[in-house]
Coordinates of C-alpha atoms in Angstrom, one line a residue:
X1 CA 29.2 11.3 -17.6
X2 CA 27.1 10.8 -20.7
X3 CA 24.5 13.5 -21.2
X4 CA 21.0 12.6 -19.9
X5 CA 18.7 11.6 -22.7
X6 CA 15.7 13.8 -23.6
X7 CA 12.3 12.4 -22.6
X8 CA 9.1 13.7 -24.0
X9 CA 5.8 13.4 -22.0
X10 CA 2.5 14.0 -23.8
X11 CA -1.2 13.4 -23.2
X12 CA -3.5 11.8 -25.8
X13 CA -7.0 13.2 -26.4
X14 CA -8.5 10.7 -24.0
X15 CA -6.1 11.7 -21.2
X16 CA -3.7 8.8 -21.5
X17 CA -0.2 9.8 -20.6
X18 CA 2.6 8.7 -23.0
X19 CA 6.3 8.9 -22.7
X20 CA 8.6 9.1 -25.7
X21 CA 12.3 8.3 -25.1
X22 CA 14.2 8.4 -28.4
X23 CA 17.4 6.5 -28.8
X24 CA 18.3 6.8 -32.5
X25 CA 21.5 4.8 -32.1
X26 CA 19.5 1.7 -31.0
X27 CA 18.4 -1.3 -33.2
X28 CA 15.3 -2.1 -31.1
X29 CA 12.3 -0.3 -29.8
X30 CA 10.3 -1.1 -26.6
X31 CA 6.7 -0.2 -26.0
X32 CA 5.8 -0.5 -22.3
X33 CA 2.4 -0.2 -20.7
X34 CA 2.5 0.1 -16.9
X35 CA -0.7 0.0 -14.9
X36 CA -1.8 0.4 -11.3
X37 CA -2.8 -3.1 -10.6
X38 CA -1.6 -5.9 -8.3
X39 CA -2.0 -7.6 -4.9
X40 CA -2.5 -4.4 -3.0
X41 CA -5.6 -3.6 -4.9
X42 CA -7.2 -6.9 -4.0
X43 CA -8.8 -8.5 -1.0
X44 CA -8.9 -11.9 0.6
X45 CA -11.7 -13.0 -1.7
X46 CA -10.0 -12.2 -5.0
X47 CA -6.3 -12.4 -4.3
X48 CA -4.4 -13.2 -7.4
X49 CA -7.0 -11.7 -9.8
X50 CA -4.6 -9.1 -11.2
X51 CA -2.1 -11.8 -12.0
X52 CA -4.7 -14.0 -13.6
X53 CA -5.9 -11.1 -15.7
X54 CA -2.4 -10.5 -16.9
X55 CA -2.4 -14.2 -18.1
X56 CA -5.8 -13.8 -19.8
X57 CA -4.7 -10.8 -21.8
X58 CA -2.5 -13.2 -23.7
X59 CA -5.5 -15.4 -24.7
X60 CA -6.4 -13.5 -27.8
X61 CA -8.1 -10.5 -29.4
X62 CA -10.6 -10.1 -32.2
X63 CA -7.9 -9.9 -34.8
X64 CA -5.8 -12.7 -33.3
X65 CA -8.5 -14.9 -31.6
X66 CA -6.3 -17.3 -29.7
X67 CA -3.1 -17.3 -27.6
X68 CA -1.3 -19.0 -30.5
X69 CA -2.5 -16.6 -33.1
X70 CA -1.5 -13.6 -31.0
X71 CA 2.0 -15.1 -30.3
X72 CA 2.4 -15.9 -34.0
X73 CA 1.6 -12.3 -35.0
X74 CA 4.0 -10.8 -32.4
X75 CA 6.9 -13.2 -33.1
X76 CA 6.3 -12.9 -36.9
X77 CA 7.2 -9.2 -36.5
X78 CA 10.5 -10.2 -34.8
X79 CA 9.0 -8.9 -31.5
X80 CA 8.4 -10.4 -28.1
X81 CA 5.6 -9.7 -25.5
X82 CA 6.6 -9.9 -21.9
X83 CA 4.2 -9.3 -19.0
X84 CA 4.5 -9.2 -15.2
X85 CA 2.4 -8.5 -12.2
X86 CA 3.8 -7.0 -9.1
X87 CA 2.5 -5.8 -5.7
X88 CA 1.2 -2.5 -7.0
X89 CA 1.7 -2.4 -10.7
X90 CA 1.6 -4.6 -13.8
X91 CA 3.5 -4.3 -17.0
X92 CA 3.1 -5.3 -20.7
X93 CA 6.2 -4.8 -22.8
X94 CA 6.7 -5.4 -26.5
X95 CA 10.2 -5.3 -27.9
X96 CA 10.4 -5.0 -31.6
X97 CA 12.7 -4.1 -34.6
X98 CA 12.3 -0.4 -35.2
X99 CA 10.6 -0.9 -38.6
X100 CA 7.7 -2.7 -36.9
X101 CA 7.2 -0.2 -34.0
X102 CA 3.9 1.2 -35.2
X103 CA 2.5 -2.3 -35.9
X104 CA 3.6 -3.4 -32.5
X105 CA 1.8 -0.5 -30.9
X106 CA -1.4 -1.4 -32.7
X107 CA -1.1 -5.0 -31.5
X108 CA -0.4 -4.0 -27.9
X109 CA -3.3 -1.6 -28.1
X110 CA -5.7 -4.4 -29.1
X111 CA -4.4 -6.6 -26.4
X112 CA -5.2 -3.9 -23.9
X113 CA -8.4 -2.7 -25.4
X114 CA -10.1 -5.8 -26.7
X115 CA -9.2 -9.0 -24.8
X116 CA -11.5 -11.9 -25.6
X117 CA -11.0 -13.6 -22.2
X118 CA -11.4 -17.0 -23.9
X119 CA -10.1 -20.4 -22.9
X120 CA -10.4 -19.5 -19.2
X121 CA -10.3 -23.1 -17.9
X122 CA -7.1 -23.7 -19.9
X123 CA -5.4 -20.7 -18.4
X124 CA -6.7 -21.6 -14.9
X125 CA -4.9 -24.9 -15.3
X126 CA -1.7 -23.1 -16.3
X127 CA -1.8 -20.7 -13.3
X128 CA -2.7 -23.6 -11.0
X129 CA 0.6 -25.3 -12.1
X130 CA 2.4 -22.0 -11.4
X131 CA 0.8 -21.8 -8.0
X132 CA 1.9 -25.3 -7.1
X133 CA 5.5 -24.3 -7.5
X134 CA 5.2 -22.5 -4.2
X135 CA 3.4 -25.2 -2.3
X136 CA 4.2 -28.7 -1.0
X137 CA 2.2 -31.9 -1.5
X138 CA 0.0 -31.0 1.5
X139 CA -0.9 -27.6 -0.1
X140 CA 1.2 -25.6 2.4
X141 CA 3.0 -22.5 1.3
X142 CA 6.8 -23.2 1.2
X143 CA 7.8 -20.1 -0.8
X144 CA 10.1 -18.2 1.6
X145 CA 9.5 -14.9 -0.1
X146 CA 5.8 -15.2 0.2
X147 CA 6.1 -16.3 3.9
X148 CA 8.3 -13.5 5.0
X149 CA 6.1 -11.0 3.1
X150 CA 3.1 -12.2 5.1
X151 CA 5.1 -11.9 8.3
X152 CA 5.9 -8.2 7.5
X153 CA 2.5 -7.1 6.3
X154 CA 0.2 -9.5 8.0
X155 CA -3.3 -9.6 6.6
X156 CA -2.9 -6.4 4.6
X157 CA -3.1 -6.9 0.8
X158 CA 0.7 -6.1 0.6
X159 CA 1.2 -9.4 2.2
X160 CA -0.9 -11.4 -0.3
X161 CA 0.7 -13.8 -2.7
X162 CA 0.7 -12.3 -6.1
X163 CA -0.5 -15.6 -7.8
X164 CA -3.3 -15.9 -5.2
X165 CA -4.4 -19.1 -3.5
X166 CA -6.0 -22.4 -4.7
X167 CA -9.3 -21.2 -3.3
X168 CA -9.3 -17.8 -5.0
X169 CA -8.1 -19.2 -8.3
X170 CA -11.2 -21.4 -8.4
X171 CA -13.5 -18.4 -8.1
X172 CA -12.2 -16.3 -11.0
X173 CA -14.8 -15.8 -13.8
X174 CA -15.0 -13.7 -17.0
X175 CA -17.3 -11.1 -15.3
X176 CA -14.7 -10.7 -12.6
X177 CA -12.0 -10.3 -15.1
X178 CA -13.9 -7.7 -17.1
X179 CA -14.7 -5.7 -14.0
X180 CA -11.1 -5.7 -12.9
X181 CA -9.9 -4.8 -16.3
X182 CA -12.3 -1.8 -16.6
X183 CA -11.4 -0.6 -13.1
X184 CA -7.6 -0.7 -13.5
X185 CA -6.7 -0.4 -17.2
X186 CA -7.8 3.3 -17.5
X187 CA -6.2 6.5 -18.7
X188 CA -5.9 7.6 -15.1
X189 CA -4.0 4.5 -13.9
X190 CA -2.0 3.6 -17.0
X191 CA 1.0 5.0 -18.8
X192 CA 2.4 4.0 -22.1
X193 CA 6.1 4.6 -23.0
X194 CA 8.0 4.1 -26.2
X195 CA 11.8 4.0 -26.2
X196 CA 14.5 3.3 -28.8
X197 CA 14.7 4.1 -32.5
X198 CA 11.4 5.9 -33.0
X199 CA 9.3 7.0 -36.0
X200 CA 8.6 10.7 -36.3
X201 CA 6.7 12.2 -33.3
X202 CA 3.5 13.0 -35.3
X203 CA 3.3 9.4 -36.7
X204 CA 4.0 8.0 -33.3
X205 CA 1.3 10.0 -31.6
X206 CA -1.2 9.3 -34.3
X207 CA -0.7 5.6 -33.9
X208 CA -0.9 5.8 -30.1
X209 CA -4.1 7.8 -30.4
X210 CA -5.6 5.1 -32.7
X211 CA -4.4 2.2 -30.7
X212 CA -5.5 3.3 -27.2
X213 CA -8.5 5.5 -28.1
X214 CA -11.1 3.5 -26.3
X215 CA -9.5 3.4 -22.9
X216 CA -11.9 4.9 -20.3
X217 CA -10.7 7.8 -18.1
X218 CA -11.5 5.9 -14.9
X219 CA -10.8 7.3 -11.5
X220 CA -7.9 7.6 -9.1
X221 CA -7.3 4.4 -7.2
X222 CA -6.7 4.8 -3.4
X223 CA -5.7 1.5 -1.8
X224 CA -6.0 0.8 1.9
X225 CA -2.9 2.2 3.6
X226 CA -0.5 0.1 5.6
X227 CA 0.3 1.4 9.1
X228 CA 3.4 0.3 11.0
X229 CA 3.0 -0.6 14.6
X230 CA 4.8 1.6 17.2
X231 CA 8.3 0.4 18.0
X232 CA 8.6 -2.2 20.7
X233 CA 11.2 -2.3 23.4
X234 CA 14.1 -4.2 21.6
X235 CA 12.0 -7.3 21.2
X236 CA 13.7 -10.1 19.3
X237 CA 12.6 -10.7 15.7
X238 CA 10.0 -13.4 15.4
X239 CA 11.1 -16.5 13.4
X240 CA 8.8 -18.6 11.2
X241 CA 10.0 -22.1 10.6
X242 CA 8.4 -24.1 7.8
X243 CA 9.7 -27.6 7.7
X244 CA 10.0 -29.0 4.2
X245 CA 12.2 -31.8 2.7
X246 CA 15.0 -30.2 0.8
X247 CA 18.8 -30.4 0.5
X248 CA 19.0 -26.8 1.6
X249 CA 17.3 -24.4 3.9
X250 CA 16.1 -21.0 2.7
X251 CA 16.5 -18.0 4.9
X252 CA 14.7 -14.6 4.5
X253 CA 15.3 -11.6 6.8
X254 CA 12.9 -8.7 6.0
X255 CA 11.6 -5.5 7.4
X256 CA 9.4 -2.5 6.5
X257 CA 11.2 0.2 4.5
X258 CA 10.4 3.7 3.4
X259 CA 7.8 4.2 0.7
X260 CA 8.4 6.0 -2.5
X261 CA 6.8 9.2 -1.2
X262 CA 9.0 9.1 1.9
X263 CA 11.9 11.6 1.9
X264 CA 14.2 8.8 3.0
X265 CA 13.4 6.6 -0.1
X266 CA 16.5 7.6 -2.0
X267 CA 18.6 6.7 1.1
X268 CA 16.9 3.3 1.2
X269 CA 17.7 2.8 -2.5
X270 CA 21.3 3.6 -1.9
X271 CA 21.4 1.4 1.2
X272 CA 20.3 -1.6 -0.7
X273 CA 23.1 -0.9 -3.2
X274 CA 25.6 -0.9 -0.3
X275 CA 24.2 -4.2 0.9
X276 CA 24.1 -6.0 -2.5
X277 CA 25.2 -4.5 -5.8
X278 CA 27.9 -6.8 -7.0
X279 CA 30.2 -9.3 -5.4
X280 CA 32.3 -6.6 -3.7
X281 CA 29.5 -5.5 -1.4
X282 CA 29.1 -6.6 2.2
X283 CA 26.5 -9.3 1.8
X284 CA 28.4 -11.4 -0.8
X285 CA 31.8 -10.8 0.8
X286 CA 30.7 -11.9 4.3
X287 CA 28.6 -15.0 3.4
X288 CA 30.3 -16.2 0.2
X289 CA 33.9 -14.9 -0.2
X290 CA 34.9 -14.9 3.5
X291 CA 32.9 -17.8 4.9
X292 CA 31.8 -20.0 2.0
X293 CA 28.4 -20.5 3.5
X294 CA 26.3 -19.9 0.4
X295 CA 26.6 -20.2 -3.4
X296 CA 24.3 -17.2 -4.0
X297 CA 22.8 -14.5 -1.8
X298 CA 20.8 -11.4 -2.6
X299 CA 19.0 -8.4 -1.1
X300 CA 16.1 -6.3 -2.4
X301 CA 14.1 -3.2 -1.8
X302 CA 10.6 -2.6 -3.1
X303 CA 9.0 0.8 -2.6
X304 CA 5.2 1.3 -2.6
X305 CA 3.4 4.6 -2.0
X306 CA 3.5 4.8 1.8
X307 CA 5.8 1.9 2.7
X308 CA 8.3 -0.5 1.3
X309 CA 10.0 -3.9 1.9
X310 CA 13.6 -4.6 2.4
X311 CA 14.7 -8.3 2.4
X312 CA 17.8 -10.5 2.4
X313 CA 17.7 -13.9 0.8
X314 CA 20.1 -16.8 1.3
X315 CA 20.2 -20.6 0.8
X316 CA 22.5 -23.0 2.6
X317 CA 22.6 -26.5 4.0
X318 CA 20.7 -27.0 7.2
X319 CA 23.9 -27.3 9.2
X320 CA 25.1 -23.9 8.2
X321 CA 21.9 -21.9 8.4
X322 CA 22.6 -20.7 11.9
X323 CA 25.9 -19.2 10.8
X324 CA 24.2 -17.6 7.8
X325 CA 21.7 -15.9 10.1
X326 CA 24.5 -14.8 12.4
X327 CA 26.3 -13.2 9.5
X328 CA 23.2 -11.5 8.0
X329 CA 22.2 -10.0 11.4
X330 CA 25.8 -9.0 12.0
X331 CA 26.0 -7.1 8.8
X332 CA 22.7 -5.3 9.5
X333 CA 23.9 -4.5 13.0
X334 CA 27.1 -3.0 11.6
X335 CA 25.2 -0.8 9.3
X336 CA 23.0 0.4 12.2
X337 CA 25.9 1.1 14.5
X338 CA 28.5 2.5 12.2
X339 CA 26.9 3.1 8.8
X340 CA 28.7 2.6 5.5
X341 CA 32.2 3.9 4.8
X342 CA 32.6 6.8 2.5
X343 CA 34.5 4.5 0.1
X344 CA 31.5 2.2 -0.1
X345 CA 29.2 5.1 -0.8
X346 CA 31.5 6.5 -3.5
X347 CA 31.7 3.1 -5.2
X348 CA 27.9 2.6 -5.1
X349 CA 27.3 6.0 -6.6
X350 CA 29.8 5.4 -9.3
X351 CA 28.1 2.1 -10.2
X352 CA 24.7 3.8 -10.2
X353 CA 26.0 6.3 -12.8
X354 CA 27.6 3.6 -14.9
X355 CA 24.4 1.6 -14.8
X356 CA 22.5 4.7 -15.9
X357 CA 24.8 5.0 -18.9
X358 CA 24.3 1.3 -19.7
X359 CA 20.6 1.8 -19.7
X360 CA 21.0 3.9 -22.8
X361 CA 21.6 0.7 -24.7
X362 CA 18.5 -1.0 -23.2
X363 CA 15.2 0.4 -24.6
X364 CA 13.2 -1.9 -22.3
X365 CA 14.7 -0.2 -19.3
X366 CA 14.3 3.3 -20.7
X367 CA 10.6 2.6 -21.5
X368 CA 9.8 1.1 -18.1
X369 CA 11.7 3.8 -16.3
X370 CA 9.8 6.5 -18.1
X371 CA 6.4 4.9 -17.6
X372 CA 7.1 4.3 -13.9
X373 CA 8.4 7.8 -13.5
X374 CA 5.1 9.3 -14.7
X375 CA 2.9 6.7 -12.9
X376 CA 4.7 7.1 -9.5
X377 CA 5.9 10.7 -9.9
X378 CA 9.6 9.7 -9.8
X379 CA 12.6 10.6 -12.0
X380 CA 11.9 9.6 -15.6
X381 CA 15.4 8.2 -16.3
X382 CA 18.1 6.1 -14.6
X383 CA 20.2 9.3 -14.7
X384 CA 17.6 11.2 -12.6
X385 CA 17.6 8.3 -10.1
X386 CA 21.4 8.3 -9.8
X387 CA 21.5 12.0 -9.3
X388 CA 19.0 11.7 -6.5
X389 CA 21.1 9.1 -4.8
X390 CA 24.1 11.4 -4.8
X391 CA 22.4 13.8 -2.4
X392 CA 22.2 11.2 0.4
X393 CA 24.7 11.7 3.2
X394 CA 26.5 9.1 5.2
X395 CA 24.7 10.3 8.4
X396 CA 21.3 9.8 6.7
X397 CA 22.2 6.3 5.7
X398 CA 23.3 5.3 9.2
X399 CA 20.2 6.9 10.7
X400 CA 17.9 5.0 8.3
X401 CA 19.7 1.7 8.9
X402 CA 19.3 2.1 12.6
X403 CA 15.5 2.7 12.2
X404 CA 15.0 -0.1 9.7
X405 CA 17.1 -2.8 11.2
X406 CA 15.6 -2.6 14.8
X407 CA 15.1 -6.1 16.1
X408 CA 11.3 -5.5 16.6
X409 CA 11.1 -4.5 12.9
X410 CA 12.8 -7.6 11.5
X411 CA 10.9 -10.7 10.5
X412 CA 12.8 -14.0 9.8
X413 CA 11.5 -16.9 7.8
X414 CA 13.3 -20.3 7.3
X415 CA 12.1 -23.1 5.0
X416 CA 13.7 -26.5 4.9
X417 CA 14.6 -29.6 6.9
X418 CA 15.3 -27.7 10.1
X419 CA 15.7 -29.6 13.4
X420 CA 14.3 -28.5 16.7
X421 CA 17.7 -27.8 18.0
X422 CA 18.6 -25.7 15.0
X423 CA 15.3 -23.8 15.5
X424 CA 16.3 -23.0 19.1
X425 CA 19.7 -21.8 18.0
X426 CA 18.1 -19.5 15.4
X427 CA 15.9 -18.0 18.2
X428 CA 19.0 -17.5 20.4
X429 CA 20.8 -15.7 17.6
X430 CA 17.8 -13.3 17.1
X431 CA 17.7 -12.7 20.9
X432 CA 21.4 -11.9 21.0
X433 CA 21.0 -9.4 18.1
X434 CA 18.2 -7.7 20.1
X435 CA 20.2 -7.4 23.3
X436 CA 23.2 -6.0 21.4
X437 CA 21.3 -3.5 19.2
X438 CA 22.3 0.2 19.8
X439 CA 19.7 2.2 21.7

């Protein structure tokens, strides 16, 4: 396998951690800023504030005093600025031609250091339109991912919608934004990574020092922990039905998974690859190739500090949704009873190594991997993550699957034109899964 790239971690004079991941063969550079911010650091009164703050950071700085002026400057350098807010972290990533790396760092530093927070009502309107994508004409949440997340995490902030609610969006103000910005965008909670074809280390560090000099040190953020209820006696998974007019029904099956600090987190990461990492894995083969029930299916695993979320997503016509649930639960039950085959494990590990090699040509991935590694105390590269997966045994994978896929741990959400008879069939399928689950 290709040799693992060297990654340099340094601290600026104000305590900000920076990651340098040189890739001299590349023709792009990525500058990524990752921050501890997101839904899990909010409460019911300000849900969505982290996401709204991310939007408002684009509204301008003293040097570029409007969203258009900022976009013109970035795009005029041949660069792009992408941003995202997740459950427990947010990201700002600038990708640029190598010759403009230092200028791009200066611009990103100003975005982070000196946001104007202007045109708030304009941005509120934009986010309101984004929020409406997940709701029907009566204001009900019809986003299956948001619904199943709330089923798994309940009233804990991990279950909050990242975009917030119509009620919280109305409350956001410039003072709220400034307070949230000062609390979360600090040297203690932020990591900046630069990957790709880099300038000399001294020039790079001098520019980073200048660009991020005013970030306050801040303090360590300790969010409210999530506690899993004790196991129930093989109770059937509860099903949430949200009736909405659509040509298809959306199915989500989800459960709590290990957090990133759990010793079984690598096994969970490998398990999701066994479920869904290409069309040869079990999920696609069972639902699409063999049965033709779906056009597209997927599964995901998100790890937070003390817990995580595993979910399977599928869309199908209402008449086939019962068969889809039967196949999904059958697949999960097979993993719990027998675990994966060694051939499946070997293929998943090989793909992880190949994907690590491919990341050498993707500076955005290298920058985000490095920043996340420092922020979350994880491996700094995709190579380190692949190596960690290789230490997982088949026995450990089966044991984890049996714990995760217990009927009482699963939560099922269906959104679509679902009849009462179909809803009863779905409940019967969940009950049969519970009665057949290995003790």
